[in-house]
Every structure is written in C-alpha cells, then in structure tokens.
C-alpha cells in the first residue's frame, strides 16, 4: 500500500464478517480506481477441542479475532472516503456503523493502534498461534505472534490452549482470544 494509508473500521453483525468483506471489496473496486483498497477481517487460529477433528489432523482453525469488526486499508483520505462510501455503508443490512473517535472527522484508526496491530500480525491477516512456557507467575513466549507482547495477556486457559489479550480500538479496550500453547511449567 502506498504511503500514507489509513485503516477504517466497520462494526458489522457478528457472523457476517466474511460476507461484508466480499461485498465491500467488490463495491470498492468498482467505484474508484485511483485509490488502493484492501478489505479484510483480522483472524486468529483457534484450537479444535473435538477429538474427531484432531484425529483427522485439524488441530487449529481460523476464526475472526474481533467478531463484528471489518477493516478497510486504503490510501484514500478520510473526508473523501466518508463522502464516497457513506451511502454504501449505511445502506447495507449487515453493517451497523463506521467506527470513529469523537466526531466523524476522525474515522481513521489512530496510527499507534494500527501499528500495534500490524506488529502483531507481521504482514499477515491471520494471527498465528504462540508457544511458550510459564515460569512462576510469568509467561515467556518462545515463538509466535505474542513474542514481546507478554504484558498484554490478561488470562490463560490452558485447557482450550488460548489466551485473552487486550487491544486498543479508538481508545477503547477490546479483549480477544488468541491461540497460546504452554508447553512446560517451570517453578
């Protein structure tokens, strides 16, 4: 994506994320060709609890990291985006609203929050599972998306092989479940 670029966030009905991504990508590509667009739903790996699925070799599956959120990455400035696509966004039965901070002039995700998400995803659209160990009360991540982000972990569910972490989205804290496998516990 050419610099500068912004992320706009749509709040959609949960379960319709992939349909909205397909519809928005089609709409964005047909309306204008002077700007680049990438519509996506951030995903995360999730552990299959079903023994049958694990026997078949399906240990992890992908699911939306933020259910109900769709992201649009574009080099179109906020004012133009709002004018060009407000009818498309508000006429969709699946899109609830375009997220913003304060008034509607701040519809782009703040740069610091976008950069944190980009660092976590490392250029991919799916958050890979992390592997680590527990040393006393401290969690040490050996490899995966959470390397260096141990401080954002709020809760670990060893049985489901997942961790709950917190993100900032337009200044509000949002929690998400990500795949985390703890292999050993050191006392």
GROMACS .gro file of C-alpha atoms in nm:
model
  187
    1UNK     CA    1   0.000   0.000   0.000
    2UNK     CA    2   0.134   0.343  -0.092
    3UNK     CA    3   0.210   0.582   0.194
    4UNK     CA    4   0.020   0.742   0.357
    5UNK     CA    5  -0.254   0.491   0.423
    6UNK     CA    6  -0.526   0.452   0.683
    7UNK     CA    7  -0.742   0.180   0.835
    8UNK     CA    8  -1.116   0.240   0.862
    9UNK     CA    9  -1.319   0.006   1.084
   10UNK     CA   10  -1.674  -0.113   1.019
   11UNK     CA   11  -1.886  -0.253   1.301
   12UNK     CA   12  -2.096  -0.533   1.148
   13UNK     CA   13  -2.338  -0.801   1.261
   14UNK     CA   14  -2.144  -1.087   1.416
   15UNK     CA   15  -2.114  -1.380   1.178
   16UNK     CA   16  -2.136  -1.166   0.863
   17UNK     CA   17  -1.774  -1.052   0.858
   18UNK     CA   18  -1.664  -1.256   0.555
   19UNK     CA   19  -1.976  -1.165   0.356
   20UNK     CA   20  -1.919  -0.793   0.429
   21UNK     CA   21  -1.553  -0.826   0.325
   22UNK     CA   22  -1.656  -0.979  -0.010
   23UNK     CA   23  -1.932  -0.724  -0.072
   24UNK     CA   24  -1.718  -0.423   0.028
   25UNK     CA   25  -1.419  -0.539  -0.178
   26UNK     CA   26  -1.643  -0.574  -0.483
   27UNK     CA   27  -1.802  -0.232  -0.422
   28UNK     CA   28  -1.474  -0.053  -0.350
   29UNK     CA   29  -1.310  -0.190  -0.665
   30UNK     CA   30  -1.599  -0.091  -0.895
   31UNK     CA   31  -1.648   0.265  -0.771
   32UNK     CA   32  -1.295   0.404  -0.799
   33UNK     CA   33  -0.963   0.303  -0.946
   34UNK     CA   34  -0.746   0.595  -0.831
   35UNK     CA   35  -0.705   0.459  -0.477
   36UNK     CA   36  -0.599   0.120  -0.345
   37UNK     CA   37  -0.832  -0.076  -0.116
   38UNK     CA   38  -0.794  -0.390   0.092
   39UNK     CA   39  -1.094  -0.503   0.292
   40UNK     CA   40  -1.028  -0.776   0.550
   41UNK     CA   41  -1.131  -0.939   0.874
   42UNK     CA   42  -0.844  -0.999   1.116
   43UNK     CA   43  -0.835  -1.368   1.204
   44UNK     CA   44  -0.676  -1.587   1.468
   45UNK     CA   45  -0.605  -1.957   1.496
   46UNK     CA   46  -0.819  -2.150   1.743
   47UNK     CA   47  -0.761  -2.496   1.889
   48UNK     CA   48  -1.014  -2.768   1.792
   49UNK     CA   49  -1.149  -2.930   2.107
   50UNK     CA   50  -1.321  -3.210   1.916
   51UNK     CA   51  -1.127  -3.538   1.934
   52UNK     CA   52  -1.263  -3.635   1.592
   53UNK     CA   53  -1.119  -3.319   1.432
   54UNK     CA   54  -0.782  -3.370   1.600
   55UNK     CA   55  -0.766  -3.731   1.474
   56UNK     CA   56  -0.828  -3.602   1.121
   57UNK     CA   57  -0.531  -3.367   1.165
   58UNK     CA   58  -0.737  -3.050   1.203
   59UNK     CA   59  -0.579  -2.917   1.519
   60UNK     CA   60  -0.635  -2.545   1.455
   61UNK     CA   61  -0.898  -2.348   1.263
   62UNK     CA   62  -0.927  -1.981   1.172
   63UNK     CA   63  -1.189  -1.753   1.324
   64UNK     CA   64  -1.234  -1.374   1.342
   65UNK     CA   65  -1.014  -1.220   1.610
   66UNK     CA   66  -1.261  -0.936   1.661
   67UNK     CA   67  -1.609  -1.074   1.590
   68UNK     CA   68  -1.818  -0.796   1.443
   69UNK     CA   69  -1.532  -0.585   1.303
   70UNK     CA   70  -1.419  -0.544   0.940
   71UNK     CA   71  -1.115  -0.335   0.844
   72UNK     CA   72  -1.056  -0.136   0.527
   73UNK     CA   73  -0.698  -0.039   0.443
   74UNK     CA   74  -0.675   0.240   0.186
   75UNK     CA   75  -0.474   0.542   0.081
   76UNK     CA   76  -0.797   0.744   0.040
   77UNK     CA   77  -0.818   1.035   0.288
   78UNK     CA   78  -1.094   1.025   0.549
   79UNK     CA   79  -1.309   1.306   0.411
   80UNK     CA   80  -1.315   1.156   0.060
   81UNK     CA   81  -1.383   0.809   0.200
   82UNK     CA   82  -1.674   0.937   0.405
   83UNK     CA   83  -1.827   1.126   0.112
   84UNK     CA   84  -1.775   0.845  -0.142
   85UNK     CA   85  -1.883   0.544   0.060
   86UNK     CA   86  -2.128   0.665   0.326
   87UNK     CA   87  -2.430   0.556   0.117
   88UNK     CA   88  -2.277   0.214   0.053
   89UNK     CA   89  -2.200   0.164   0.421
   90UNK     CA   90  -2.531   0.287   0.557
   91UNK     CA   91  -2.748   0.105   0.302
   92UNK     CA   92  -2.602  -0.235   0.388
   93UNK     CA   93  -2.815  -0.452   0.614
   94UNK     CA   94  -2.505  -0.618   0.763
   95UNK     CA   95  -2.307  -0.303   0.851
   96UNK     CA   96  -2.412  -0.137   1.176
   97UNK     CA   97  -2.181   0.166   1.163
   98UNK     CA   98  -1.847   0.313   1.064
   99UNK     CA   99  -1.643   0.349   1.383
  100UNK     CA  100  -1.494   0.684   1.473
  101UNK     CA  101  -1.344   0.869   1.766
  102UNK     CA  102  -1.509   1.195   1.867
  103UNK     CA  103  -1.687   1.348   1.571
  104UNK     CA  104  -1.698   1.200   1.221
  105UNK     CA  105  -1.380   1.377   1.114
  106UNK     CA  106  -1.174   1.111   1.298
  107UNK     CA  107  -1.287   0.792   1.123
  108UNK     CA  108  -0.938   0.650   1.064
  109UNK     CA  109  -0.792   0.418   1.326
  110UNK     CA  110  -0.520   0.611   1.517
  111UNK     CA  111  -0.171   0.537   1.381
  112UNK     CA  112  -0.038   0.398   1.710
  113UNK     CA  113  -0.324   0.143   1.732
  114UNK     CA  114  -0.284   0.046   1.365
  115UNK     CA  115   0.091  -0.002   1.409
  116UNK     CA  116   0.039  -0.224   1.715
  117UNK     CA  117  -0.197  -0.449   1.516
  118UNK     CA  118   0.041  -0.456   1.220
  119UNK     CA  119   0.330  -0.553   1.450
  120UNK     CA  120   0.123  -0.833   1.597
  121UNK     CA  121   0.020  -0.968   1.256
  122UNK     CA  122   0.360  -0.923   1.092
  123UNK     CA  123   0.215  -0.855   0.746
  124UNK     CA  124  -0.035  -1.141   0.751
  125UNK     CA  125  -0.410  -1.129   0.805
  126UNK     CA  126  -0.418  -1.429   1.043
  127UNK     CA  127  -0.267  -1.423   1.391
  128UNK     CA  128  -0.056  -1.735   1.426
  129UNK     CA  129  -0.053  -1.938   1.745
  130UNK     CA  130   0.214  -1.872   2.001
  131UNK     CA  131   0.413  -2.124   2.203
  132UNK     CA  132   0.568  -2.055   2.540
  133UNK     CA  133   0.612  -2.168   2.895
  134UNK     CA  134   0.519  -2.048   3.239
  135UNK     CA  135   0.795  -1.960   3.483
  136UNK     CA  136   0.639  -1.895   3.822
  137UNK     CA  137   0.379  -1.624   3.765
  138UNK     CA  138   0.545  -1.503   3.446
  139UNK     CA  139   0.466  -1.623   3.092
  140UNK     CA  140   0.755  -1.643   2.845
  141UNK     CA  141   0.665  -1.671   2.476
  142UNK     CA  142   0.927  -1.861   2.273
  143UNK     CA  143   0.781  -1.801   1.928
  144UNK     CA  144   0.465  -1.683   1.757
  145UNK     CA  145   0.268  -1.361   1.735
  146UNK     CA  146   0.282  -1.281   2.108
  147UNK     CA  147   0.662  -1.258   2.132
  148UNK     CA  148   0.729  -0.931   2.312
  149UNK     CA  149   0.359  -0.885   2.397
  150UNK     CA  150   0.351  -1.092   2.716
  151UNK     CA  151   0.229  -0.789   2.911
  152UNK     CA  152  -0.095  -0.773   2.712
  153UNK     CA  153  -0.202  -1.123   2.825
  154UNK     CA  154  -0.484  -1.095   3.079
  155UNK     CA  155  -0.593  -1.458   3.118
  156UNK     CA  156  -0.469  -1.801   3.006
  157UNK     CA  157  -0.696  -2.100   2.952
  158UNK     CA  158  -0.458  -2.398   2.928
  159UNK     CA  159  -0.739  -2.646   2.856
  160UNK     CA  160  -0.854  -2.457   2.544
  161UNK     CA  161  -0.498  -2.353   2.456
  162UNK     CA  162  -0.583  -1.985   2.438
  163UNK     CA  163  -0.501  -1.654   2.600
  164UNK     CA  164  -0.713  -1.345   2.639
  165UNK     CA  165  -0.530  -1.027   2.542
  166UNK     CA  166  -0.634  -0.662   2.528
  167UNK     CA  167  -0.615  -0.417   2.238
  168UNK     CA  168  -0.699  -0.051   2.198
  169UNK     CA  169  -0.950   0.033   1.925
  170UNK     CA  170  -1.035   0.403   1.902
  171UNK     CA  171  -0.918   0.445   2.261
  172UNK     CA  172  -1.143   0.169   2.400
  173UNK     CA  173  -1.010  -0.157   2.540
  174UNK     CA  174  -1.125  -0.464   2.350
  175UNK     CA  175  -1.033  -0.817   2.453
  176UNK     CA  176  -0.967  -1.102   2.211
  177UNK     CA  177  -0.887  -1.471   2.240
  178UNK     CA  178  -0.571  -1.594   2.067
  179UNK     CA  179  -0.408  -1.938   2.041
  180UNK     CA  180  -0.139  -1.996   2.302
  181UNK     CA  181   0.019  -2.329   2.380
  182UNK     CA  182   0.208  -2.356   2.707
  183UNK     CA  183   0.446  -2.648   2.679
  184UNK     CA  184   0.607  -2.655   3.024
  185UNK     CA  185   0.578  -2.502   3.365
  186UNK     CA  186   0.900  -2.407   3.544
  187UNK     CA  187   0.880  -2.344   3.919
   0.00000   0.00000   0.00000
